[in-house]
Amino acid sequence: REAMLYLSQMLGKPVTCADGEVIGHISDLAIQTGEVFPRITSLAFKGPGNVPFMISWRKYVAEFDGEKVLLDVNAEGIRFSYLQPDEVLIARDLLNKQIVDTRGMKVVRVNDLKLSDTGSSLRLLGAEVGMRGILRSISPKLEAFALKVAKAFGTSIPEQVIAWNYMDLLDRDLSNVKLSVSHKTLDELHPADIADIIEQLDPRLRAQVFAQLDDDQAAEAMAELDDDEVAASIVDDMTEADASKMLSEMDPDDAADLVSELGHEKAEKLLRLMGVNERRAIDQLLGYRDDTAGRIMTSEFVSMPERGTIGDAVERIRGLDEDFETVYYVYTTDDKGRLSGVVTLHELVVEQPDVVLADVAHEATATVGPDDDQEDVAETMNKYNLLSIPVIDDKRKILGIVTIDDAFDVLEEEHEEDLQIAGAHTSDASSDESGHVLMRLLSSEMWLFFWVVGFAVLLVASALACGDITPGLLFGIALPAALHAADTMVRHVTNFFLEYDEDDEDAPSMLGFALRGIGASVVYAGLMLALVAVADAVLSASSPIGADGASALLGRPLSASFLVAAATIVVAFALAPAFLAALRSRDRAGKDMSGQAMRGVALALATVVFVAVALAVICAGTVA
C-alpha cells in the first residue's frame, strides 16, 4: 500500500506514545540526502513548553494515520538523537525556500513537500511549487474548494511537483551533502541556463552559485548575463584574485563590458592583477566609446599574409587555444598589413593545402570602423548574412571583428529598448504571477486609474459647488474619451520616433509633425461632437418633460462634458511635439525613456486639463 501525503498535512499534528500519551506536536522531518527519493530518517517535534526534540523515525515511529504520529514505545523508552551532517530538515531547509529546478532551468519557491507512505517507510518525492501548495498550506479545505470551483468551470488546477533528483539546494551551506546525480545538477548546465537561473535568484545567493562553478564555467556564465548590474554586483562580492582570474578567462569584449560596469578603483585593481596580454586587449576596447563597433569587437581573429597557403591557415587554426573566439573566416593581408580579402572555412576545407590564399580570397563584403554605431554594424551584418565583420582603421588595418553573437545581442537590446519606449510589457513570464497582477493591470489599463481619480475629484467638487453630484457624474462619463486620446497621442509619438531617425532626410519636420497631430485631434474631436449632437437632438425631441426637464439634465450637460473632452483632446495632441523632443533629447544623451512613464505623464496632464475645465464650467453655473 502506498499513500501520498504532504508535509503541510503533518506539521502540527500530535505525537502519541504507545500508551496514548501525547508528548508533543510535529515541527519537522529530517531526510538523508544521498538517495534518489530519500527516506524520512528523523522526527522533530516540540514537547511541553515548546522544547524541541528529535527521535529516529525508523526506531520509534509505528505509523502516521493522517491525524497523529503513533510511536511504538512509551515515553520512558524514547532516546533522543541529533541531526547528522548528511541530514536536512525539510521544513526548515526547503519549505518556502528558493530552489533550482535543473530540469526546467528556473528558480522556484517551495510551497509544500510531497511524501510517499509505503507503510514501512516514508519518503520525500519532491517539492510542490504551484498554486495548490499555497492553497493547501493555508487550508486543505480551501484547496478542495478551489478544485471544485475549477472543475465546475471545466478546468483543473494541476500539481506542479519537482522531483527531488531535479533539485539543487542553495539556501544553506550543504557542501558536504551529496544530491542525486542521476540528472543534471547546476554546474552541468549550459552557461546560458546558469545565467538565467542566477538572474532569478535573490542577490545573497548569487555568489554561492558562482562558488560552485569552476573558472571556465564562471567566465562563460558571466558572459551570458543580460543584466550588467547583476554581473557587476557578483564581481564586487568576489575576491580580487578570483574576479581577475575570471576576467582573464572571458573573451576580451565580454570582459571589457564587465569592467566598464565596475567602479574605477575596483576595475584598476582587477586589471593590474591580469596578464599583460589580457589587459592590453581590454584596455584597447575600453578606449572606444560606448555603443560603437570598437566596444563590441573582439581582438581574437585569424589573419594571414595573402601569400600564405591554405595549409598554413589550417595549421594556424589548429594551433589556437581552446577558448579562442569562434573562427568563421580567415582574413588576408597585403605586404603593408592591410586587409586584402576573406577566405571562408568552406574554402579552407575543399581547397588543396598548397593553394595560395590570394588565389581563393574574395573581397570583404563589408567593413566597419571602430566608431561606427553598434546598431548600424548589426544591421549591416544582418543585411549581408555575415557571421563576423572586420573592424578596420583608416589604413585598412584590422583592429578586430564583431561576431554574430554580439550582433544578435545588439539587435535584441535595441528591440527591447524600442518595446520599452513603446510601452510594451516585457517582464519574464516565469515570474511570480500573483505578485504582478496589479502591476500588469495598471500597465495595460493605466487610463482606468486616472479615470477613477478624476471621477472622484469631479464628484466631490460638484457636490461642494452645486450641492449635487449629477454634473460631476455627467462630466466623468466623458473623461475616458479624453484619456483614450492622450494614450493615442503617446503611441503616435513613439511610432514616429521608432520609424524616423532625427537626421532622416525623409522624416517630416517638427512643424509638420505637430500640424499632423493637431489635424488628427480636430477630426477626432469633431466626429465625437457630431455624434453627441445627434444624441442630444434625439433626447431633446423625444423627452416628454420638455427643454427644462430630462433634456436639460441629460442633454446639455452631457454635450458640455464632451465639449470639454474635445478641447482636452486638442490640447493633448498639441503637446505631442514636446513629448517627441524629450524622447529625442534623452536618446541623444544615451538615456532610456519608458513608454509607460510617457503614458503616465500624458494621462495625468489630460486628467488635470479635463478636470480643471470641467470644474470651471460647473462652478460658472453654465451646467445645472
Coordinates of N, CA, C and O in Angstrom, one line a residue, residues 88 132 178-179 217 221 223 255 257 262 317 342 463 474 482 534 582 585 592:
V88 N 19.0 16.8 6.3 CA 18.4 18.1 6.1 C 17.0 18.1 6.7 O 16.2 17.1 6.6
R132 N -1.5 25.0 -5.8 CA -2.2 24.0 -4.9 C -1.4 23.9 -3.6 O -2.0 23.8 -2.5
K178 N 25.5 15.2 -0.5 CA 25.5 14.7 -1.9 C 24.1 14.6 -2.4 O 23.3 13.8 -1.9
L179 N 23.7 15.4 -3.4 CA 22.4 15.3 -4.0 C 22.5 14.2 -5.1 O 23.5 13.8 -5.5
Q217 N 33.5 27.7 -16.3 CA 32.1 27.9 -16.2 C 31.7 29.2 -15.7 O 30.7 29.8 -16.2
A221 N 29.4 31.7 -17.9 CA 28.1 32.2 -17.3 C 28.0 33.7 -17.2 O 27.0 34.3 -17.5
A223 N 29.5 35.9 -19.0 CA 29.4 36.5 -20.3 C 27.9 36.4 -20.8 O 27.5 37.2 -21.6
A255 N 34.8 40.8 -21.3 CA 35.5 41.3 -20.1 C 35.5 42.8 -20.1 O 35.3 43.4 -19.0
D257 N 33.2 44.8 -21.4 CA 31.8 45.3 -21.0 C 31.7 45.2 -19.5 O 31.1 46.1 -18.8
L262 N 32.1 48.3 -13.5 CA 32.7 48.4 -12.2 C 33.1 49.8 -11.8 O 33.3 50.6 -12.7
I317 N 44.9 27.7 -37.4 CA 43.7 27.4 -36.7 C 43.8 26.3 -35.7 O 43.3 26.3 -34.6
V342 N 39.1 37.9 -47.9 CA 38.5 37.0 -46.9 C 38.4 35.6 -47.5 O 38.0 35.4 -48.6
A463 N -20.4 68.2 -5.8 CA -21.2 68.2 -4.6 C -21.0 69.4 -3.7 O -21.9 70.0 -3.2
L474 N -21.9 63.4 -14.9 CA -22.0 63.5 -16.4 C -20.7 63.9 -17.0 O -20.3 63.3 -18.1
A482 N -11.2 61.6 -23.4 CA -10.0 62.4 -23.3 C -8.8 61.6 -23.0 O -7.7 61.7 -23.6
V534 N -26.1 64.7 -32.3 CA -27.2 63.8 -32.7 C -27.9 63.2 -31.5 O -29.2 63.3 -31.5
A582 N 11.4 65.6 -26.1 CA 12.0 65.0 -24.8 C 12.6 63.6 -25.1 O 13.6 63.2 -24.6
S585 N 15.8 64.0 -27.1 CA 16.8 64.5 -26.2 C 17.4 63.4 -25.3 O 18.7 63.3 -25.2
D592 N 17.5 55.9 -21.5 CA 16.2 55.3 -21.8 C 15.0 56.2 -21.4 O 15.1 57.0 -20.4

